Each structure stands twice: as C-alpha cells, then as structure tokens.
Amino acid sequence: MPAARLYRDPDHRLVAGVASGIAGHLGLRPLVVRIAFIALLPFSGLGPLLYALYWAVLPIGPTDPRAPRPRRDRRQLFPLLALGLGVLLVQQLIGVGGGADAALAWLIAVIAVGAGIIWHLADPGRRRRWSAAMPQAPWLAPMVDERDRRGFLLRLVGGGACVIVGVIGILVVFGPSSGAGFTVLLGGLLYALIALAGVALVLAPLLWRMFGQLRAERVGRIREQERAEIAAMVHDQVLHTLALIQRKAGDAKEVVRLARGQERSLRNWLYKPTAAPTDKFSAAVEEIVAEVEDTYAIVVESVVVGDIDVTEKVAALVAAAREALVNAARHGKVASVSLYAEVESSSISVYVRDRGVGFEMASVGPDRHGVRGSIVRRMERHGGNAEIRSEPGAGTEVRLSMPTPEGKERDHERGQA
Amino acid sequence: MNEDRPERPQLRVFLVDDHAMFRAGVRAELGAYVDVVGEASSVGQAVTAIGATVPDVVLLDVHMPDGGGRAVLTAVRKAHPEVKFLALSVSDAAEDVIGLIRAGARGYVTKTIAPEDLVDAIRRVADGDAVFSPRLAGFVLDAFAARTDAPVADPELDQLTNREREVLRLLARGYAYKEIAKELYISIKTVETHVSNVLRKLQMSNRYELSRWAADRRLV
C-alpha cells in the first residue's frame, strides 16, 4: 500500500478539495467530512478555521492527467451552506460561544485564509512566471500581476477583508468600552497595519500600472522629440541644399561647395562637436577648414591628431594655418587641399599642402602680404616657425610649428572626431 | 611581389554596399580597370556570393544592416583567407575604421575617393599591401601616440618605430607613396613595407586605446 499522504483533491472539490482530500485519506465519504467541518462551526468558528488551515498547508494531490476532469458539482454546496447557516442560527438561539473569543477566532481565520491564498497561488508554474515578470523582486509579482484574473479577485477580496478587519479592529480597540494601556495601543497599531496592508494590496496593481504607463509615456515623448528634431533638420538643411543643387546643377564648383557644406553640417549634427573653437585647438582647426571650404568652394582633407587648449600662441598658429589654406585655395588652382595638424608634447605642427600650380619662392614680391605677413611673420612673432616649400607645377606645402608650453605636455588630450 | 603589374589578368573585384546607387557608380567607374565579378547589398548575400566567386578584392561598406562590413569579414575570412578586403565608407568615426581594420580589412578609404585612386588602392590591397587614407593614418598616430601613462605590454607590437611614424605623418599630410619615398630617401617598396607593418601592429596590438575601440565595437 502506498504511503497515504494527505493531499487536497482538486478533482472532487467543492471549495478547495480539503474535505474530499481528507475523506480520501481516511476512507470516508466526503460528505461526512464536510458535515463535520460545519458541525465545528459554533465552536468559535473552528470549522472554517480548520478548513482554512488545511487549505493553506495541504499540497495539491497527484491527479491523473489522462482521466477526464469530473465536473464540479456546485449544487452540493447549497445544502451545506444552508446547513452552516442553520447551525449558526441555532448557536445564536442557544447562546453557545460568540463574544470576543469568536471575533478573535474569525480574525485568525481571515489571516489563515489570506496566507492560504498566497500559498495556494504559489505553485511552481506561477512562480516561474512571476520571476519572469519581475526578475528583480519575484515576491512582489503576485501583488502586481494583472494578467491573472483570479489572482486579482483574490487580491481584491483579501485586501478588502484586511481593510474591513483592520477598521473594525481599530473601532473596537479604541471604542468607549475598552480600557487604555499598552496592549490597547499595540492592538491599535496591529489593526492599523492590517488596514494599511489591505489598502496596499488593493492599490498595488493600480499604482504599478500607473508607474509603467508613466514610464512608457516618457520614452514615447523622448522618441517623438528626437524624430521631430531629425525631421526639422532634414527639412531645414538637407532638402534646401538638394533643391539648390538641382538648380545649380550646371555649376560643378557650386554643387561641390553645397554638398560639402551640407556634409559637414550633417557630420557636426551626427557626431556632436566636443568642444568650442575658442577652447580647443582641434575645434578651431575644424572651424577654419569649414570657413575656407565654404568661401572658396574647395575640399580640405583635414586630419587632426591630438588636442590642446587654445592660447594666444595656438590661436596665432590657427590663424596662420587659415592663411595658408586661403592661399592654396586662391592661387593653387586645385579642387582639394590637405591639412594635417598634430599636437605633440613639445610642439604643435600644421601642414597645409596642395598639389596645385606652385610658385617660385624667389618670385614672391614683397607686396604679397599674405605669405610674408600673415604666415611667416605671424609665426615668428609668437615664437613659432613657418616654412614654405613650393615647386612650380608640383604644388605647395606650408609647414607651421609652434612650441607648446612645457607644463601642458603631460595632460594634453587626444582629440577624436 | 608582383613586378609584372600591367601584364597580369584583370583583378576580380566584388562590391558590397547596401546603396544600389553607389554600387552602380563604383561599377561604372571601375569597369575599365578591373573586372567587377559581383555585388551584394546585404551581409547574407555577400557571404554566399563571395564564397561562390572568390574574388581578389572585396570592396566592403562599413555600415550595413545586420552587422555591417564586420559581419561579412568575420564570416568570409575563415573559409577564404586569400580574399582581400578594402573598407569603403562615408563614416570617419575612429571606432568604425579601426574596428574593420582589426577585423582583417587591409585598408580603408572614404567613398569620396577619386576613381583612379580607388583603382590604385584596389591594386595595392590585391598585392597584399595596406592602404591608409590620410584620416586612417591620423587615427593610427593618435592611437599609438607615445604617452607615458599607457602601459606597453609588447614593445614590438605596441609601439611604432620612428620611421613608421614618419611614414604615417606623411600619409596624413596627403603624400602619395611615391612622394613619401622621395621625401624620406627610401624606395616605394620600403614605404609599402612600413605601412604593412603598421597594419599588422594595428591588427595584433592590444594597446589600451585599440582595445577600447575594439570593446566599443564589441570585438572582444
């Protein structure tokens, strides 16, 4: 004979299968056990109390999955309920039990039922679902799981019962008939806590849902804002540039200028500039590159390695580099110019190179203010150095270098596009 | 390596780019110089078609849906290590460029490159050399910048020689290999060797900056 363990029997249940489980275990008819539970009702509600305890403690029995699940015959419930009502009436008539003891018994029964509900809900499948729903706090999930309608109903009933019991308890404890004292205070506190727990239980899903909605709304708003920003940018810049390009399709130089300018502004928009031209060397170089590209409709291939804060000397270097770019754009007769700038620990170098027509250095007259004044003298004035190499037909390269202040060499930052 | 450049058969080139217009443009530009054996617009298509055609050089777009150029590189390189990759992109973001080079591409050029320069780059990559755009040269200089606070685990891999640095600087200044050779009084072959060495270091080194780039691209 297999070990006769006590189970709840969901296949033959009326309420929760406690009675039929016990009946199966004892070899009695379920009806006998049910009547026994009802008969225990007058003794401070011992019957329901026991029933609730059994419900809470007993595991669900093994059911045969192949067997068809018998229909739950609810009609049986009515005579039993009637019987219970009758018993209670008789109790009232003859005055057995009741009073404060009965209230306490009911309270315990209610708590037991609540515990039983939670116990009952916690079968493995559900627990798994809860952990999936709220991985950070699975124990909270049954409180906020909204997909489970039965859970929601139980929660509502359980929470409501807690509220009612708590309120009644507070009234009783602080009522005129009761005396003062520590136990009274403790009791009041306990009931208040129960009431609070009830409110929390009832409101938890609502709060949780509101919280979730709020979060979803915020994400949606941010997304919408980003979309609007992109739409505005595309409309204001890209579409206009494309329209201009179509109108000036015959002018190759102008088309390149427009395309290049748009490309630069899109890049700036995508990879937001990290510093202001007045603060950082790399940003200042990018600024003069943009200006020259825009003004002279050429392409400047610029590469900047390293970065440094802008000082007076650095600004002078950048201004000289700008002059070199302008010279290349104006006199080089080329479509593109290369600019390479590197910040090293001891010096900053800038190379501006074009593959244009070039010139004889000797032929540059003293009137050519650009090269002599803006580049060479400017660099010398600030302690730097400028060297210009040019060959007719092979292009020009301007090499600028400026020593860095020694102290800055340690913490210079590398500039990244 | 190949001294008989002009006489050998046309290079077989494969295009991978999700922009049909760009593929058509490149095909038209390259048609006279190389044999464009196929094109693909997605990672899956590219992996299958490259496996079937086994071209000499694949022109690879960095940014594509489902993984981009890196996904193609990783998938193809195992089965066909002989296929060379040249990355082609509009992106100038350092992590994109460095990421693709570290995944095995032998060079990087931007999509604005002139057709004859692109043909030159393809031939160079096919010969097993590396192709650095000025910007890539700048990135590499930046990544290998001599900084006192960067620990150097393997000096052979983690540092550039002075000569390599010079070559990279000239590349970044827009010099062609021929001009670099002239400037430094070395042969073009030597310039190519230096650039290839830099490429190897870029791919093998575990320097902090490179690892960071790699980590950003989830390469490690």
XYZ file of C-alpha atoms in Angstrom:
637
model
C 0.000 0.000 0.000
C 1.494 3.357 -0.903
C 2.091 5.832 1.883
C -1.237 7.502 2.444
C -0.232 11.139 2.433
C -2.735 13.851 2.971
C -3.477 15.884 -0.140
C -6.078 18.253 -1.341
C -8.137 16.586 -4.009
C -8.956 19.122 -6.712
C -10.768 16.519 -8.803
C -13.607 16.165 -6.325
C -13.591 19.558 -4.754
C -16.486 21.706 -3.706
C -14.488 24.607 -2.327
C -10.823 23.731 -2.401
C -10.767 19.958 -2.146
C -9.792 19.837 1.521
C -12.738 17.770 2.638
C -12.553 15.306 -0.220
C -8.812 15.023 0.334
C -9.282 14.170 3.993
C -12.104 11.828 3.140
C -9.908 10.026 0.633
C -7.175 9.768 3.216
C -9.437 8.431 5.939
C -11.501 6.272 3.634
C -14.734 8.129 4.451
C -17.310 9.714 2.201
C -16.529 13.387 1.549
C -19.973 14.432 2.714
C -19.241 13.131 6.207
C -16.112 15.228 6.457
C -17.940 18.292 5.148
C -20.691 17.939 7.696
C -18.051 17.567 10.389
C -16.490 20.858 9.336
C -19.871 22.552 9.559
C -20.612 20.961 12.881
C -17.434 22.556 14.234
C -18.692 25.997 13.199
C -20.247 27.064 16.511
C -17.057 26.474 18.488
C -15.610 29.928 17.853
C -15.685 29.211 14.156
C -13.364 26.244 14.490
C -14.713 24.562 11.369
C -13.815 27.247 8.810
C -10.630 27.937 10.716
C -9.518 24.340 10.389
C -10.617 24.278 6.793
C -8.552 27.365 6.042
C -5.535 25.907 7.808
C -5.793 22.675 5.867
C -6.159 24.638 2.663
C -3.076 26.628 3.454
C -0.945 23.687 4.448
C -2.007 20.786 2.261
C -0.375 20.346 -1.122
C -2.449 19.570 -4.191
C -2.775 15.843 -4.708
C -1.475 13.983 -7.709
C -4.190 13.892 -10.343
C -4.405 11.549 -13.218
C -3.984 13.763 -16.303
C -5.500 11.146 -18.586
C -8.715 10.871 -16.625
C -11.374 13.387 -17.639
C -11.746 16.054 -15.026
C -15.090 15.476 -13.307
C -17.405 18.416 -13.251
C -17.520 20.349 -10.060
C -20.991 19.864 -8.687
C -21.740 23.230 -7.195
C -25.275 22.294 -6.335
C -23.954 20.240 -3.442
C -22.666 23.454 -1.951
C -26.118 24.882 -1.272
C -27.334 22.294 1.204
C -24.043 22.528 3.018
C -24.260 26.309 3.184
C -27.815 26.052 4.380
C -26.687 23.605 6.986
C -23.976 26.000 8.162
C -26.463 28.838 8.350
C -28.769 26.665 10.359
C -26.035 25.723 12.771
C -25.150 29.396 13.252
C -28.794 30.242 13.884
C -29.060 27.507 16.457
C -25.890 28.829 18.055
C -27.410 32.285 18.269
C -30.596 30.892 19.770
C -28.963 28.853 22.472
C -26.103 31.280 23.043
C -23.153 28.962 22.768
C -19.789 30.677 22.172
C -19.698 34.066 20.470
C -18.400 37.244 22.010
C -14.823 38.455 21.947
C -13.398 34.950 21.586
C -15.393 34.451 18.427
C -14.128 37.745 16.975
C -10.547 36.688 17.611
C -11.208 33.307 16.056
C -12.639 34.950 12.944
C -9.702 37.241 12.736
C -7.300 34.330 12.856
C -9.411 32.515 10.304
C -9.237 35.516 7.970
C -5.480 35.711 8.300
C -5.208 31.971 7.728
C -7.341 32.300 4.623
C -5.076 35.082 3.376
C -1.983 33.024 3.982
C -3.698 30.089 2.331
C -4.457 32.200 -0.725
C -0.852 33.202 -1.109
C 0.305 29.652 -0.513
C -2.257 28.444 -2.946
C -1.121 30.876 -5.638
C 2.461 29.838 -5.345
C 2.552 26.734 -7.490
C 5.790 26.311 -9.445
C 4.412 27.394 -12.838
C 3.141 30.620 -11.469
C 6.266 31.274 -9.511
C 8.251 30.923 -12.704
C 6.004 33.412 -14.415
C 6.376 35.831 -11.556
C 10.139 35.654 -11.675
C 9.977 36.277 -15.417
C 7.673 39.251 -14.957
C 9.740 40.886 -12.242
C 13.210 39.433 -12.087
C 14.359 41.928 -9.501
C 11.619 41.134 -6.980
C 9.666 37.956 -7.777
C 7.916 38.060 -4.421
C 6.265 41.297 -5.490
C 4.968 39.898 -8.728
C 1.840 38.205 -7.333
C 0.833 41.606 -5.997
C 1.038 43.295 -9.369
C 0.400 40.512 -11.849
C -2.591 41.775 -13.777
C -2.976 39.027 -16.304
C -4.209 36.653 -13.648
C -7.861 37.486 -13.136
C -8.409 35.011 -10.353
C -5.350 36.374 -8.556
C -6.749 39.832 -8.972
C -10.099 38.838 -7.494
C -8.488 37.067 -4.566
C -6.283 40.039 -4.021
C -9.249 42.357 -4.035
C -11.169 40.162 -1.620
C -8.132 39.569 0.611
C -7.181 43.225 0.642
C -10.773 44.287 1.250
C -11.074 41.803 4.122
C -7.881 43.151 5.668
C -9.192 46.707 5.418
C -12.515 45.804 6.962
C -10.990 43.771 9.769
C -8.459 46.497 10.433
C -11.069 49.245 10.589
C -13.412 47.207 12.753
C -10.495 46.273 14.969
C -9.499 49.905 15.419
C -13.073 50.830 16.290
C -13.307 48.022 18.777
C -9.958 48.752 20.389
C -10.477 52.477 20.662
C -14.156 52.166 21.343
C -15.641 53.569 24.555
C -15.926 50.176 26.224
C -12.243 49.320 26.117
C -9.705 50.465 28.704
C -6.441 52.264 27.986
C -2.995 50.679 28.187
C -0.061 49.330 26.311
C -1.858 46.278 24.962
C -4.571 48.515 23.603
C -2.027 50.656 21.885
C -0.301 47.586 20.477
C -3.610 46.220 19.283
C -4.467 49.507 17.592
C -1.127 49.559 15.874
C -1.589 45.996 14.701
C -5.015 46.710 13.267
C -3.779 49.885 11.616
C -1.003 47.886 9.999
C -3.500 45.315 8.797
C -5.631 48.106 7.326
C -2.620 49.606 5.607
C -1.580 46.248 4.234
C -5.065 45.807 2.868
C -5.033 49.173 1.134
C -1.613 48.435 -0.323
C -2.784 45.042 -1.525
C -5.764 46.551 -3.296
C -3.949 49.546 -4.738
C -0.643 47.894 -5.679
C -1.616 46.857 -9.216
C -3.114 50.252 -9.905
C -0.018 52.078 -8.755
C 2.201 49.700 -10.636
C 0.229 50.179 -13.823
C 0.308 53.948 -13.475
C 4.036 53.838 -12.928
C 4.512 51.698 -16.024
C 2.310 53.934 -18.123
C 4.209 56.977 -16.992
C 7.490 55.360 -17.970
C 6.191 54.288 -21.367
C 4.850 57.751 -21.960
C 8.177 59.350 -21.170
C 10.041 57.047 -23.534
C 7.485 57.776 -26.231
C 7.813 61.507 -25.728
C 11.597 61.402 -25.963
C 11.360 59.345 -29.141
C 8.850 61.733 -30.641
C 11.053 64.678 -29.771
C 14.049 63.060 -31.446
C 12.031 62.305 -34.537
C 10.804 65.882 -34.717
C 14.350 67.158 -34.353
C 15.566 64.958 -37.201
C 12.608 65.964 -39.375
C 13.272 69.642 -38.752
C 16.958 69.272 -39.530
C 16.299 67.332 -42.729
C 13.735 69.864 -43.811
C 15.712 72.981 -42.959
C 19.046 71.827 -44.282
C 19.115 68.749 -46.437
C 16.052 69.428 -48.560
C 17.095 73.010 -49.143
C 20.586 72.007 -50.118
C 19.222 69.381 -52.506
C 16.920 71.969 -54.085
C 19.836 74.363 -54.510
C 21.979 71.620 -56.013
C 19.278 70.853 -58.569
C 19.018 74.493 -59.550
C 22.764 74.891 -59.881
C 23.381 71.512 -61.487
C 25.408 73.142 -64.261
C 27.895 74.755 -61.899
C 30.116 71.907 -60.760
C 32.084 74.003 -58.332
C 28.997 75.349 -56.650
C 27.481 71.869 -56.404
C 30.615 70.615 -54.670
C 30.527 73.553 -52.286
C 26.910 72.950 -51.401
C 27.382 69.228 -50.988
C 30.488 69.690 -48.903
C 28.857 72.255 -46.648
C 25.842 70.032 -46.132
C 28.038 67.041 -45.421
C 29.932 68.996 -42.799
C 26.807 70.214 -41.089
C 25.342 66.708 -41.053
C 28.527 65.321 -39.583
C 28.525 68.004 -36.925
C 24.989 67.073 -36.176
C 25.672 63.341 -36.023
C 28.959 63.414 -34.137
C 28.288 66.393 -31.977
C 31.360 68.619 -31.711
C 33.084 68.001 -28.434
C 34.470 71.467 -27.851
C 34.106 75.092 -28.856
C 36.561 76.582 -31.392
C 37.613 79.096 -28.767
C 38.550 76.326 -26.324
C 40.241 73.561 -28.227
C 42.791 73.506 -30.982
C 41.099 70.714 -32.955
C 37.760 72.524 -32.940
C 39.447 75.760 -34.030
C 41.128 73.960 -36.931
C 37.833 72.391 -37.980
C 36.281 75.842 -37.938
C 38.801 77.450 -40.277
C 38.581 74.399 -42.540
C 34.818 74.828 -42.765
C 35.142 78.527 -43.443
C 37.668 78.081 -46.237
C 35.675 75.251 -47.800
C 32.572 77.389 -47.797
C 34.210 80.536 -49.091
C 36.406 79.079 -51.826
C 34.400 76.020 -52.846
C 37.288 73.613 -52.362
C 37.634 70.427 -50.344
C 40.005 70.478 -47.395
C 41.003 67.000 -46.260
C 41.833 67.688 -42.664
C 43.376 65.305 -40.160
C 43.995 66.426 -36.606
C 45.939 64.270 -34.166
C 45.917 65.193 -30.505
C 44.470 68.298 -28.965
C 45.388 71.214 -26.746
C 43.710 74.196 -25.154
C 43.627 77.371 -27.229
C 46.060 80.008 -26.051
C 47.244 83.155 -27.768
C 50.054 81.246 -29.448
C 47.751 78.445 -30.538
C 45.297 80.986 -31.931
C 48.116 82.584 -33.923
C 49.055 79.181 -35.315
C 45.455 78.540 -36.331
C 45.255 81.966 -37.994
C 48.450 81.251 -39.941
C 47.061 77.885 -40.985
C 43.922 79.609 -42.190
C 46.015 81.978 -44.276
C 47.879 79.040 -45.778
C 44.574 77.381 -46.680
C 43.270 80.575 -48.235
C 46.449 80.949 -50.280
C 46.193 77.392 -51.528
C 42.546 77.897 -52.396
C 43.115 81.181 -54.189
C 46.344 80.573 -56.016
C 46.776 76.819 -56.162
C 44.038 76.175 -58.745
C 43.138 72.861 -57.131
C 39.951 71.196 -56.010
C 41.344 69.860 -52.766
C 43.891 70.787 -50.138
C 45.284 68.585 -47.370
C 45.674 69.825 -43.853
C 47.429 67.820 -41.196
C 47.769 69.044 -37.642
C 49.486 67.194 -34.843
C 49.849 68.122 -31.213
C 52.952 66.596 -29.714
C 54.349 67.018 -26.255
C 56.886 69.632 -27.278
C 55.294 71.283 -30.295
C 52.231 71.690 -32.458
C 52.665 71.257 -36.185
C 50.347 72.121 -39.034
C 50.984 71.150 -42.637
C 48.926 72.617 -45.449
C 49.579 71.050 -48.777
C 48.160 71.397 -52.233
C 49.102 69.775 -55.497
C 48.429 72.949 -57.440
C 50.477 75.147 -59.706
C 53.061 76.132 -57.115
C 55.353 79.106 -57.464
C 58.984 80.187 -57.304
C 59.690 81.397 -53.800
C 62.047 83.995 -55.198
C 59.331 85.451 -57.365
C 57.089 86.283 -54.451
C 57.254 90.009 -54.226
C 57.307 91.984 -51.015
C 53.775 93.092 -51.833
C 52.477 89.577 -51.268
C 51.277 90.407 -47.828
C 49.569 87.046 -47.250
C 52.596 84.811 -47.173
C 55.136 87.115 -45.584
C 52.981 88.937 -43.083
C 50.153 86.625 -42.213
C 52.125 83.422 -42.156
C 55.857 83.814 -41.674
C 55.966 86.945 -39.529
C 52.955 85.990 -37.504
C 54.540 82.668 -36.608
C 57.862 84.271 -35.774
C 56.218 86.893 -33.616
C 54.701 84.168 -31.461
C 57.867 82.136 -31.186
C 56.936 79.665 -33.888
C 58.316 78.817 -37.227
C 56.956 78.733 -40.773
C 58.497 77.082 -43.758
C 57.097 77.262 -47.250
C 58.096 74.809 -49.921
C 56.828 75.249 -53.389
C 57.758 73.977 -56.764
C 56.177 75.267 -59.926
C 53.872 72.530 -61.192
C 54.229 70.295 -58.140
C 52.262 72.266 -55.580
C 52.965 73.995 -52.327
C 53.373 72.939 -48.758
C 53.296 75.273 -45.791
C 54.804 73.827 -42.604
C 53.979 75.598 -39.393
C 55.198 74.698 -35.950
C 54.722 76.230 -32.561
C 56.357 75.063 -29.329
C 53.953 74.121 -26.561
C 54.355 75.364 -23.004
C 56.212 72.629 -21.161
C 53.698 72.217 -18.374
C 50.870 71.269 -20.679
C 52.561 68.343 -22.274
C 51.550 65.824 -19.622
C 47.839 66.232 -19.679
C 47.179 67.017 -23.271
C 44.146 65.249 -24.509
C 43.801 63.384 -27.669
C 41.177 64.756 -29.997
C 38.835 62.272 -31.579
C 36.415 63.042 -34.280
C 55.937 40.883 -55.007
C 54.251 41.339 -58.344
C 56.544 43.248 -60.613
C 54.518 42.431 -63.712
C 51.548 44.542 -62.758
C 50.433 45.724 -66.194
C 50.581 42.298 -67.853
C 48.633 40.194 -65.419
C 44.923 39.495 -65.865
C 42.410 41.977 -64.600
C 41.694 41.940 -60.917
C 38.409 40.391 -59.891
C 36.543 42.761 -57.597
C 33.373 42.270 -55.598
C 31.205 45.136 -54.289
C 29.332 45.003 -51.011
C 27.182 48.029 -50.282
C 23.549 48.444 -49.378
C 23.161 51.520 -51.581
C 22.324 50.436 -55.125
C 23.192 53.868 -56.498
C 26.637 53.760 -55.006
C 27.274 50.252 -56.350
C 26.234 51.323 -59.828
C 28.519 54.356 -59.632
C 31.538 52.378 -58.482
C 30.874 49.681 -61.091
C 30.800 52.305 -63.829
C 33.985 53.943 -62.578
C 35.951 50.745 -62.093
C 34.671 48.868 -65.127
C 37.538 49.959 -67.330
C 40.269 48.915 -64.915
C 39.071 45.860 -63.065
C 36.615 43.031 -63.518
C 33.647 43.581 -61.230
C 32.539 39.961 -60.714
C 29.567 40.599 -58.481
C 27.834 42.767 -55.972
C 25.730 42.286 -52.877
C 23.507 44.530 -50.834
C 23.261 42.543 -47.609
C 25.511 40.584 -45.297
C 23.939 37.208 -46.075
C 24.001 37.776 -49.813
C 27.607 38.929 -49.650
C 28.816 35.920 -47.668
C 27.234 33.468 -50.116
C 28.283 35.287 -53.286
C 31.863 35.935 -52.156
C 32.171 32.274 -51.262
C 30.950 31.346 -54.747
C 33.017 33.812 -56.800
C 36.174 34.055 -54.634
C 37.249 37.492 -55.910
C 40.691 39.028 -55.439
C 39.419 42.072 -53.603
C 36.143 42.856 -51.863
C 35.124 46.496 -51.559
C 33.284 46.498 -48.290
C 30.880 49.061 -46.912
C 31.329 49.636 -43.189
C 27.706 50.411 -42.395
C 25.052 47.948 -43.459
C 22.015 46.426 -41.814
C 22.551 43.186 -39.852
C 26.094 43.598 -38.714
C 27.739 45.707 -41.417
C 31.071 45.042 -43.033
C 32.439 43.385 -39.934
C 29.916 40.580 -40.154
C 30.945 39.876 -43.759
C 34.624 39.942 -42.851
C 34.251 37.523 -39.987
C 32.077 35.141 -41.964
C 34.218 35.043 -45.114
C 37.737 35.193 -43.727
C 37.562 31.783 -42.100
C 36.742 29.952 -45.323
C 38.596 32.229 -47.752
C 41.635 33.813 -46.123
C 43.032 34.626 -49.574
C 40.271 37.168 -50.307
C 41.461 40.699 -49.539
C 39.154 43.352 -48.121
C 39.236 47.093 -48.655
C 36.849 49.054 -46.464
C 34.931 51.867 -48.080
C 32.827 54.186 -46.007
C 31.365 57.609 -45.533
C 31.981 57.291 -41.846
C 35.002 58.936 -40.362
C 34.379 57.658 -36.879
C 37.570 56.205 -35.460
C 35.935 53.149 -33.950
C 34.365 52.171 -37.284
C 37.631 52.414 -39.128
C 39.826 50.802 -36.508
C 37.180 48.124 -35.913
C 37.182 46.998 -39.521
C 40.957 47.026 -39.808
C 41.256 44.939 -36.676
C 38.728 42.518 -38.098
C 41.043 41.940 -41.047
C 40.486 44.588 -43.714
C 43.731 45.577 -45.420
C 42.829 49.173 -45.940
C 40.336 51.935 -45.553
C 39.323 54.685 -47.953
C 36.410 57.102 -47.886
C 33.685 56.999 -50.516
C 34.702 60.409 -51.845
C 37.961 58.933 -53.164
C 38.733 59.672 -56.834
C 38.237 56.684 -59.182
C 41.904 56.405 -60.167
C 42.933 56.491 -56.512
C 40.410 53.763 -55.769
C 41.791 51.581 -58.560
C 45.263 52.181 -57.196
C 44.108 51.235 -53.703
C 42.472 48.047 -55.001
C 45.685 47.005 -56.782
C 47.728 47.720 -53.706
C 45.434 45.663 -51.473
C 45.437 42.831 -54.018
C 49.233 42.812 -53.802
C 48.994 42.287 -50.071
C 49.898 45.829 -49.136
C 47.945 48.117 -46.884
C 46.038 51.216 -47.895
C 45.712 54.026 -45.428
C 43.700 57.131 -46.111
C 45.092 60.305 -44.528
C 42.407 60.089 -41.896
C 43.187 56.494 -41.007
C 46.854 57.437 -40.735
C 45.787 60.177 -38.314
C 43.764 57.738 -36.235
C 46.645 55.322 -36.039
C 49.041 58.048 -34.965
C 46.537 59.056 -32.356
C 46.051 55.506 -31.112
C 49.783 54.830 -30.920
C 50.584 58.260 -29.507
C 53.583 57.981 -27.204
C 52.054 58.546 -23.841
C 53.820 57.976 -20.597
C 50.753 56.672 -18.799
C 49.978 53.944 -21.316
C 51.483 50.636 -20.252
C 53.312 48.897 -23.057
C 52.928 45.138 -22.881
C 54.691 44.204 -26.077
C 57.079 46.854 -27.438
C 57.305 45.078 -30.770
C 53.552 45.330 -31.331
C 52.504 48.213 -29.148
C 54.818 50.899 -30.431
C 55.516 52.353 -33.823
C 59.091 52.879 -34.911
C 60.164 56.409 -35.683
C 60.277 55.546 -39.352
C 56.738 54.172 -39.319
C 55.614 57.308 -37.550
C 57.252 59.457 -40.207
C 55.605 57.494 -42.989
C 52.209 57.795 -41.308
C 52.650 61.531 -40.818
C 53.376 61.995 -44.477
C 50.366 59.849 -45.365
C 48.235 62.027 -43.112
C 49.648 65.105 -44.849
C 48.272 63.800 -48.120
C 51.514 62.461 -49.617
C 51.369 59.633 -52.124
C 53.706 56.644 -51.606
C 55.970 57.934 -54.358
C 56.228 61.324 -52.678
C 56.877 59.717 -49.303
C 59.679 57.646 -50.809
C 61.209 60.763 -52.295
C 60.830 62.762 -49.086
C 62.434 60.092 -46.891
C 65.018 58.915 -49.460
C 63.716 55.357 -49.400
C 62.171 53.122 -52.055
C 58.447 52.806 -52.612
C 58.792 49.143 -51.628
C 60.166 50.218 -48.259
C 57.271 52.627 -47.785
C 54.884 49.768 -48.522
C 56.676 47.561 -46.011
C 56.395 50.223 -43.319
C 52.690 50.677 -43.955
C 52.118 46.905 -43.909
C 53.968 46.684 -40.611
C 51.770 49.400 -39.173
C 48.717 47.475 -40.371
C 49.976 44.325 -38.661
C 50.568 46.209 -35.418
C 47.139 47.752 -35.688
C 45.583 44.312 -36.039
C 47.664 42.467 -33.459
C 48.428 45.001 -30.766
C 46.483 45.047 -27.540
C 47.236 48.600 -26.669
C 44.698 50.197 -24.412
C 43.332 52.634 -26.991
C 42.914 49.921 -29.579
C 41.307 47.569 -27.100
C 38.930 50.299 -26.105
C 37.925 50.838 -29.692
C 37.567 47.133 -30.091
C 35.447 46.913 -26.965
C 33.222 49.715 -28.202
C 32.579 47.700 -31.313
C 32.101 44.500 -29.291
C 35.079 42.882 -30.931
C 36.328 41.379 -27.684
